[in-house]
mmCIF file of C-alpha atoms and ligand atoms in Angstrom:
data_model
loop_
_atom_site.group_PDB
_atom_site.id
_atom_site.type_symbol
_atom_site.label_atom_id
_atom_site.label_comp_id
_atom_site.label_asym_id
_atom_site.label_seq_id
_atom_site.Cartn_x
_atom_site.Cartn_y
_atom_site.Cartn_z
ATOM 1 C CA MET A 161 -1.681 0.015 4.947
ATOM 2 C CA PRO A 162 0.868 1.754 3.043
ATOM 3 C CA GLU A 163 -0.381 1.741 -0.373
ATOM 4 C CA LEU A 164 1.435 2.342 -4.241
ATOM 5 C CA PRO A 165 2.570 6.367 -2.980
ATOM 6 C CA GLU A 166 3.652 5.112 0.251
ATOM 7 C CA VAL A 167 5.493 2.648 -0.307
ATOM 8 C CA GLU A 168 6.856 4.699 -3.589
ATOM 9 C CA ILE A 169 8.315 7.355 -1.966
ATOM 10 C CA THR A 170 9.723 5.469 0.999
ATOM 11 C CA ALA A 171 11.756 2.571 -1.624
ATOM 12 C CA ARG A 172 12.896 6.450 -3.683
ATOM 13 C CA ARG A 173 14.497 7.683 0.047
ATOM 14 C CA LEU A 174 15.259 3.837 0.897
ATOM 15 C CA ASP A 175 17.305 3.792 -2.074
ATOM 16 C CA ARG A 176 18.594 7.158 -2.148
ATOM 17 C CA ALA A 177 20.440 6.601 1.063
ATOM 18 C CA ALA A 178 21.447 2.966 1.839
ATOM 19 C CA ALA A 179 22.402 2.151 -2.221
ATOM 20 C CA GLY A 180 26.026 1.246 -1.670
ATOM 21 C CA ALA A 181 26.490 0.388 1.836
ATOM 22 C CA ILE A 182 28.024 -3.214 3.176
ATOM 23 C CA VAL A 183 25.564 -5.680 5.500
ATOM 24 C CA GLU A 184 27.312 -6.691 8.284
ATOM 25 C CA SER A 185 25.513 -8.679 9.933
ATOM 26 C CA THR A 186 21.726 -9.214 10.647
ATOM 27 C CA LEU A 187 18.941 -10.670 12.663
ATOM 28 C CA ALA A 188 15.496 -11.636 12.688
ATOM 29 C CA PRO A 189 13.935 -11.195 15.847
ATOM 30 C CA GLY A 190 10.266 -11.423 14.784
ATOM 31 C CA MET A 191 10.741 -14.732 14.502
ATOM 32 C CA VAL A 192 7.691 -15.613 11.819
ATOM 33 C CA ALA A 193 8.510 -12.404 10.224
ATOM 34 C CA LEU A 194 10.908 -14.111 7.636
ATOM 35 C CA LYS A 195 9.032 -16.549 5.768
ATOM 36 C CA THR A 196 11.627 -18.373 4.134
ATOM 37 C CA PHE A 197 15.157 -20.519 5.466
ATOM 38 C CA ASP A 198 16.998 -21.002 2.448
ATOM 39 C CA PRO A 199 19.314 -19.295 1.842
ATOM 40 C CA PRO A 200 19.455 -18.126 5.759
ATOM 41 C CA LEU A 201 19.729 -14.621 6.220
ATOM 42 C CA ASP A 202 23.260 -14.612 7.255
ATOM 43 C CA ALA A 203 24.207 -15.677 3.711
ATOM 44 C CA LEU A 204 23.530 -11.298 3.452
ATOM 45 C CA ALA A 205 26.411 -10.726 5.614
ATOM 46 C CA GLY A 206 29.162 -8.862 3.488
ATOM 47 C CA ALA A 207 26.765 -8.032 0.742
ATOM 48 C CA THR A 208 26.552 -4.739 -0.979
ATOM 49 C CA LEU A 209 22.784 -3.075 -0.540
ATOM 50 C CA ARG A 210 22.503 -2.281 -4.388
ATOM 51 C CA GLY A 211 19.134 -0.402 -4.642
ATOM 52 C CA VAL A 212 15.854 -0.799 -3.044
ATOM 53 C CA ARG A 213 12.497 -0.952 -5.254
ATOM 54 C CA ARG A 214 8.791 -1.689 -4.900
ATOM 55 C CA ARG A 215 6.340 -3.716 -6.708
ATOM 56 C CA GLY A 216 3.168 -3.771 -6.298
ATOM 57 C CA LYS A 217 2.719 -2.484 -2.138
ATOM 58 C CA MET A 218 5.657 -4.625 -1.014
ATOM 59 C CA PHE A 219 9.688 -3.089 -0.965
ATOM 60 C CA VAL A 220 12.700 -5.496 -2.632
ATOM 61 C CA VAL A 221 15.522 -4.578 -1.481
ATOM 62 C CA GLU A 222 18.555 -6.071 -3.403
ATOM 63 C CA LEU A 223 21.410 -7.538 -1.816
ATOM 64 C CA GLY A 224 24.287 -9.040 -3.412
ATOM 65 C CA GLU A 225 23.026 -12.022 -5.329
ATOM 66 C CA LEU A 226 20.355 -11.965 -3.227
ATOM 67 C CA ALA A 227 16.636 -9.643 -2.627
ATOM 68 C CA LEU A 228 14.750 -9.433 0.523
ATOM 69 C CA LEU A 229 11.444 -9.622 -0.034
ATOM 70 C CA VAL A 230 8.963 -7.422 2.106
ATOM 71 C CA HIS A 231 5.471 -6.773 2.883
ATOM 72 C CA LEU A 232 4.271 -4.449 5.839
ATOM 73 C CA MET A 233 0.730 -5.714 5.842
ATOM 74 C CA SER A 234 -0.952 -3.018 8.170
ATOM 75 C CA ALA A 235 1.046 -1.849 10.585
ATOM 76 C CA GLY A 236 4.484 -2.809 9.286
ATOM 77 C CA ARG A 237 7.549 -0.096 8.193
ATOM 78 C CA LEU A 238 10.843 -0.563 6.488
ATOM 79 C CA GLN A 239 13.347 2.164 8.252
ATOM 80 C CA LEU A 240 16.412 3.313 7.973
ATOM 81 C CA PHE A 241 18.570 4.060 11.152
ATOM 82 C CA ASP A 242 21.194 5.966 11.954
ATOM 83 C CA LYS A 243 21.998 3.352 14.751
ATOM 84 C CA ARG A 244 21.442 -0.170 16.143
ATOM 85 C CA ALA A 245 17.912 -1.163 17.579
ATOM 86 C CA SER A 246 17.867 -2.278 20.961
ATOM 87 C CA LEU A 247 16.898 -5.696 21.621
ATOM 88 C CA ARG A 248 14.353 -4.326 23.440
ATOM 89 C CA ASP A 249 12.563 -3.053 20.947
ATOM 90 C CA ARG A 250 9.267 -5.287 20.696
ATOM 91 C CA ALA A 251 8.820 -4.192 17.153
ATOM 92 C CA SER A 252 11.912 -5.285 15.287
ATOM 93 C CA ARG A 253 10.884 -7.879 13.014
ATOM 94 C CA ILE A 254 13.931 -8.211 10.223
ATOM 95 C CA LEU A 255 17.226 -6.073 11.297
ATOM 96 C CA ILE A 256 19.768 -5.185 8.278
ATOM 97 C CA ARG A 257 23.218 -3.916 10.112
ATOM 98 C CA LEU A 258 25.034 -1.911 7.868
ATOM 99 C CA SER A 259 28.564 -1.856 7.888
ATOM 100 C CA ASP A 260 28.757 2.119 8.375
ATOM 101 C CA GLY A 261 26.720 1.625 12.014
ATOM 102 C CA ARG A 262 23.196 2.134 9.910
ATOM 103 C CA GLU A 263 20.616 -0.835 10.518
ATOM 104 C CA LEU A 264 18.241 -1.151 7.400
ATOM 105 C CA ARG A 265 15.609 -2.221 10.020
ATOM 106 C CA LEU A 266 11.317 -4.162 9.594
ATOM 107 C CA ARG A 267 9.695 -2.919 12.475
ATOM 108 C CA GLU A 268 5.625 -3.290 13.095
ATOM 109 C CA PHE A 269 3.498 -1.578 15.478
ATOM 110 C CA GLY A 270 -0.200 -3.537 17.108
ATOM 111 C CA THR A 271 -0.131 -7.377 18.584
ATOM 112 C CA GLN A 272 -0.171 -8.744 15.665
ATOM 113 C CA GLN A 273 2.546 -10.679 13.601
ATOM 114 C CA ARG A 274 2.091 -9.942 9.877
ATOM 115 C CA ALA A 275 4.308 -8.011 8.262
ATOM 116 C CA TRP A 276 6.785 -10.242 6.431
ATOM 117 C CA GLY A 277 9.960 -10.718 4.326
ATOM 118 C CA LYS A 278 11.068 -13.501 1.872
ATOM 119 C CA LEU A 279 14.692 -13.885 1.059
ATOM 120 C CA LEU A 280 15.199 -15.014 -2.447
ATOM 121 C CA PRO A 281 17.537 -15.037 -5.278
ATOM 122 C CA ALA A 282 17.591 -11.774 -7.028
ATOM 123 C CA ALA A 283 16.568 -13.443 -10.088
ATOM 124 C CA ALA A 284 13.996 -15.149 -8.239
ATOM 125 C CA VAL A 285 11.530 -12.154 -7.024
ATOM 126 C CA GLU A 286 9.612 -12.139 -10.327
ATOM 127 C CA ASP A 287 8.745 -15.800 -9.625
ATOM 128 C CA ASP A 288 7.549 -15.175 -6.594
ATOM 129 C CA GLU A 289 3.843 -15.860 -6.054
ATOM 130 C CA ALA A 290 3.816 -12.761 -4.409
ATOM 131 C CA VAL A 291 4.721 -11.248 -7.432
ATOM 132 C CA ALA A 292 3.937 -13.825 -9.928
ATOM 133 C CA THR A 293 0.244 -13.148 -8.884
ATOM 134 C CA LEU A 294 0.290 -9.299 -9.274
ATOM 135 C CA GLY A 295 -1.940 -7.613 -11.865
ATOM 136 C CA PRO A 296 -0.399 -3.974 -13.549
ATOM 137 C CA ASP A 297 0.850 -1.121 -11.703
ATOM 138 C CA ALA A 298 -2.150 1.218 -10.577
ATOM 139 C CA TYR A 299 0.056 4.050 -12.014
ATOM 140 C CA PRO A 300 1.380 4.621 -14.425
ATOM 141 C CA ALA A 301 -2.276 3.547 -15.203
ATOM 142 C CA PRO A 302 -2.473 1.035 -18.135
ATOM 143 C CA PRO A 303 -3.675 1.627 -21.530
ATOM 144 C CA ALA A 304 -7.222 1.947 -21.725
ATOM 145 C CA GLU A 305 -7.703 -0.662 -23.650
ATOM 146 C CA GLU A 306 -6.088 -3.032 -20.458
ATOM 147 C CA PHE A 307 -8.259 -1.230 -18.333
ATOM 148 C CA VAL A 308 -11.054 -2.226 -20.073
ATOM 149 C CA ARG A 309 -10.092 -6.151 -19.510
ATOM 150 C CA ILE A 310 -8.546 -5.239 -16.330
ATOM 151 C CA LEU A 311 -12.428 -4.142 -15.192
ATOM 152 C CA ALA A 312 -14.358 -6.184 -17.108
ATOM 153 C CA GLN A 313 -15.360 -8.098 -13.781
ATOM 154 C CA PRO A 314 -18.891 -8.454 -12.201
ATOM 155 C CA ARG A 315 -17.890 -7.304 -8.974
ATOM 156 C CA HIS A 316 -17.967 -4.490 -6.969
ATOM 157 C CA LEU A 317 -15.466 -1.661 -7.444
ATOM 158 C CA HIS A 318 -14.893 -0.959 -3.848
ATOM 159 C CA PRO A 319 -13.063 -4.820 -4.197
ATOM 160 C CA LEU A 320 -12.475 -4.987 -7.453
ATOM 161 C CA LEU A 321 -9.864 -2.022 -6.928
ATOM 162 C CA ARG A 322 -8.047 -3.553 -3.957
ATOM 163 C CA ASP A 323 -7.878 -7.004 -5.472
ATOM 164 C CA GLN A 324 -4.029 -6.686 -6.129
ATOM 165 C CA ARG A 325 -4.098 -9.689 -8.751
ATOM 166 C CA SER A 326 -6.027 -7.467 -10.708
ATOM 167 C CA ILE A 327 -4.150 -3.937 -10.702
ATOM 168 C CA ALA A 328 -1.407 -3.064 -8.282
ATOM 169 C CA GLY A 329 -1.141 -0.731 -5.129
ATOM 170 C CA ILE A 330 -4.324 0.806 -4.197
ATOM 171 C CA GLY A 331 -5.936 -0.025 -0.885
ATOM 172 C CA ARG A 332 -8.927 0.725 1.306
ATOM 173 C CA SER A 333 -7.076 4.582 1.075
ATOM 174 C CA TRP A 334 -6.864 5.379 -2.003
ATOM 175 C CA VAL A 335 -9.927 3.401 -3.360
ATOM 176 C CA ASP A 336 -11.969 6.169 -1.962
ATOM 177 C CA GLU A 337 -10.082 8.879 -3.516
ATOM 178 C CA ILE A 338 -10.241 7.425 -7.235
ATOM 179 C CA LEU A 339 -14.133 6.472 -6.800
ATOM 180 C CA TRP A 340 -15.078 10.047 -5.231
ATOM 181 C CA THR A 341 -12.486 11.347 -8.151
ATOM 182 C CA ALA A 342 -14.274 9.347 -10.933
ATOM 183 C CA ARG A 343 -17.316 10.218 -9.493
ATOM 184 C CA LEU A 344 -18.428 6.254 -9.109
ATOM 185 C CA SER A 345 -20.122 4.594 -6.541
ATOM 186 C CA PRO A 346 -18.133 1.806 -5.027
ATOM 187 C CA PHE A 347 -20.856 -0.645 -5.614
ATOM 188 C CA ARG A 348 -21.164 -0.294 -9.065
ATOM 189 C CA LYS A 349 -19.986 -2.898 -10.874
ATOM 190 C CA GLY A 350 -17.231 -3.339 -13.305
ATOM 191 C CA SER A 351 -18.707 -4.845 -15.626
ATOM 192 C CA GLU A 352 -21.032 -2.460 -16.039
ATOM 193 C CA LEU A 353 -19.415 0.444 -16.865
ATOM 194 C CA ASP A 354 -19.442 2.266 -19.708
ATOM 195 C CA PRO A 355 -16.302 3.348 -21.530
ATOM 196 C CA ASP A 356 -16.251 6.595 -20.214
ATOM 197 C CA GLU A 357 -16.579 5.702 -16.737
ATOM 198 C CA VAL A 358 -13.719 3.118 -17.315
ATOM 199 C CA GLU A 359 -11.420 6.271 -18.708
ATOM 200 C CA ARG A 360 -12.678 8.369 -15.768
ATOM 201 C CA ILE A 361 -11.139 5.613 -13.451
ATOM 202 C CA ARG A 362 -8.130 5.399 -15.254
ATOM 203 C CA ALA A 363 -7.457 9.203 -15.158
ATOM 204 C CA ALA A 364 -8.232 8.972 -11.454
ATOM 205 C CA CYS A 365 -5.328 6.353 -10.821
ATOM 206 C CA ASP A 366 -3.411 8.744 -12.238
ATOM 207 C CA GLY A 367 -4.478 11.642 -10.902
ATOM 208 C CA CYS A 368 -4.855 10.722 -7.013
ATOM 209 C CA LEU A 369 -1.581 8.714 -6.630
ATOM 210 C CA GLY A 370 0.773 10.877 -8.793
ATOM 211 C CA GLY A 371 -0.987 13.490 -7.310
ATOM 212 C CA ALA A 372 0.381 12.033 -3.746
ATOM 213 C CA LEU A 373 3.718 10.995 -5.051
ATOM 214 C CA GLU A 374 4.375 14.286 -6.368
ATOM 215 C CA HIS A 375 3.182 16.123 -3.003
ATOM 216 C CA TYR A 376 5.750 13.288 -0.929
ATOM 217 C CA GLU A 377 8.451 14.303 -3.392
ATOM 218 C CA GLU A 378 7.578 17.763 -2.097
ATOM 219 C CA VAL A 379 6.901 17.218 1.547
ATOM 220 C CA ILE A 380 9.491 14.527 2.587
ATOM 221 C CA GLY A 381 12.991 15.167 3.280
ATOM 222 C CA ASP A 382 15.690 12.259 3.602
ATOM 223 C CA THR A 383 13.235 10.597 6.522
ATOM 224 C CA VAL A 384 10.102 9.046 6.132
ATOM 225 C CA PRO A 385 8.178 10.127 8.661
ATOM 226 C CA ASP A 386 6.259 7.316 10.671
ATOM 227 C CA LYS A 387 3.032 9.146 9.817
ATOM 228 C CA LEU A 388 3.080 10.295 5.889
ATOM 229 C CA PRO A 389 0.881 12.995 5.495
ATOM 230 C CA MET A 390 -1.178 11.791 3.076
ATOM 231 C CA PRO A 391 -2.955 13.915 1.009
ATOM 232 C CA LEU A 392 -6.648 12.477 1.523
ATOM 233 C CA GLN A 393 -9.770 14.469 0.317
ATOM 234 C CA VAL A 394 -12.353 12.050 1.083
ATOM 235 C CA HIS A 395 -11.062 8.638 2.945
ATOM 236 C CA ARG A 396 -10.933 9.253 7.110
ATOM 237 C CA ARG A 397 -13.106 12.221 6.417
ATOM 238 C CA ALA A 398 -16.395 10.972 7.094
ATOM 239 C CA GLY A 399 -18.966 13.856 8.411
ATOM 240 C CA GLU A 400 -16.579 16.695 6.968
ATOM 241 C CA ALA A 401 -17.637 18.513 3.458
ATOM 242 C CA CYS A 402 -17.096 17.101 0.104
ATOM 243 C CA PRO A 403 -14.556 19.097 -0.921
ATOM 244 C CA ARG A 404 -15.946 19.579 -4.389
ATOM 245 C CA CYS A 405 -19.877 19.735 -4.074
ATOM 246 C CA GLY A 406 -19.848 20.732 -0.302
ATOM 247 C CA ALA A 407 -22.610 17.876 0.858
ATOM 248 C CA LYS A 408 -21.791 15.968 3.671
ATOM 249 C CA ILE A 409 -19.375 12.466 3.353
ATOM 250 C CA GLU A 410 -21.272 9.194 4.519
ATOM 251 C CA ALA A 411 -19.296 5.946 5.846
ATOM 252 C CA VAL A 412 -19.737 2.287 5.294
ATOM 253 C CA HIS A 413 -18.084 0.753 7.484
ATOM 254 C CA PHE A 414 -17.659 -2.847 8.385
ATOM 255 C CA LYS A 415 -15.433 -5.092 10.055
ATOM 256 C CA ASP A 416 -11.410 -3.696 9.856
ATOM 257 C CA TYR A 417 -11.910 -0.168 7.283
ATOM 258 C CA VAL A 418 -14.153 2.387 6.569
ATOM 259 C CA MET A 419 -15.186 3.541 3.250
ATOM 260 C CA CYS A 420 -15.882 6.886 2.404
ATOM 261 C CA TYR A 421 -17.883 8.783 -0.280
ATOM 262 C CA CYS A 422 -19.976 11.480 -1.498
ATOM 263 C CA PRO A 423 -23.637 10.656 -2.366
ATOM 264 C CA GLU A 424 -24.289 13.622 -4.083
ATOM 265 C CA GLU A 425 -21.541 12.757 -6.276
ATOM 266 C CA GLN A 426 -21.390 8.853 -6.283
ATOM 267 C CA THR A 427 -24.678 7.455 -5.163
ATOM 268 C CA GLY A 428 -27.178 9.669 -6.399
ATOM 269 C CA GLY A 429 -27.896 10.833 -3.647
ATOM 270 C CA ARG A 430 -28.366 7.906 -2.036
ATOM 271 C CA VAL A 431 -27.106 7.520 1.320
ATOM 272 C CA LEU A 432 -25.344 3.237 1.893
ATOM 273 C CA LYS A 433 -26.664 1.768 4.588
ATOM 274 C CA ASP A 434 -24.246 1.280 7.162
ATOM 275 C CA ARG A 435 -23.925 -2.501 7.962
ATOM 276 C CA ARG A 436 -22.274 -1.680 11.272
ATOM 277 C CA LEU A 437 -25.117 0.817 12.365
ATOM 278 C CA SER A 438 -27.043 -1.709 10.813
ATOM 279 C CA ARG A 439 -25.982 -4.613 12.677
ATOM 280 C CA LEU A 440 -26.139 -2.347 15.882
ATOM 281 C CA LEU A 441 -30.265 -1.616 15.613
ATOM 282 C CA LYS A 442 -30.605 -5.512 14.817
HETATM 283 ZN ZN1 ZN B 1173 -19.456 15.875 -3.102
#
């Protein structure tokens, strides 16, 4: 799932390429992707695409007086194409055809239909439930006092940092990187951290997310590739050597994601029970 740096670089590139374009027509082949019906998608015809920006892990495509709020969920992509989609493209969910022949397309891969868009009056975006409930952006990281308040919850750091209502923009990839950078266990509780540990997480948010964004600015040209070159050090690297201390990176497998960490530096040498393994052994 694209997280803050991936959505941000995509929004920047789409904004650069498409701002000022005029909408000719629209289509929503993915029946369930458009979650609103008033105003209708047709209302976009003739609107000027004013810009594309990010809120949390969502896009806001500003179109005249309206705005399309887009959430990619785990398998969506928001991409600009030079030509119109074939109607046989089964990945198409929402199509915005521009008068210059290009097309802004929300696509989704895989079998599930979870990516969504909401067409709203531009002024109503901030009040939409998905936006209004967001915590502050994880990058740039909130000031120290605010960060202390955000983490002061008796919950494990891994789900806490991924909770968009607490802090916005972090998902399953970057949470591993942030906790590894801060040298903290994913199973520590936010409310149990000392001020130095809180500050390490805060600095790691800036370092990891800001560093990823800088990396993308350098390596990504005008078009964002389907698969972003994510500069990950531990996530998806179970079994490899920790780039900092050389210990073997371990993983805990959950139903639909994997948590990676360095036991040497994050859990006091302890290898955490892998739920997948223990379930298999039962
Ligand atoms: Zn290590």
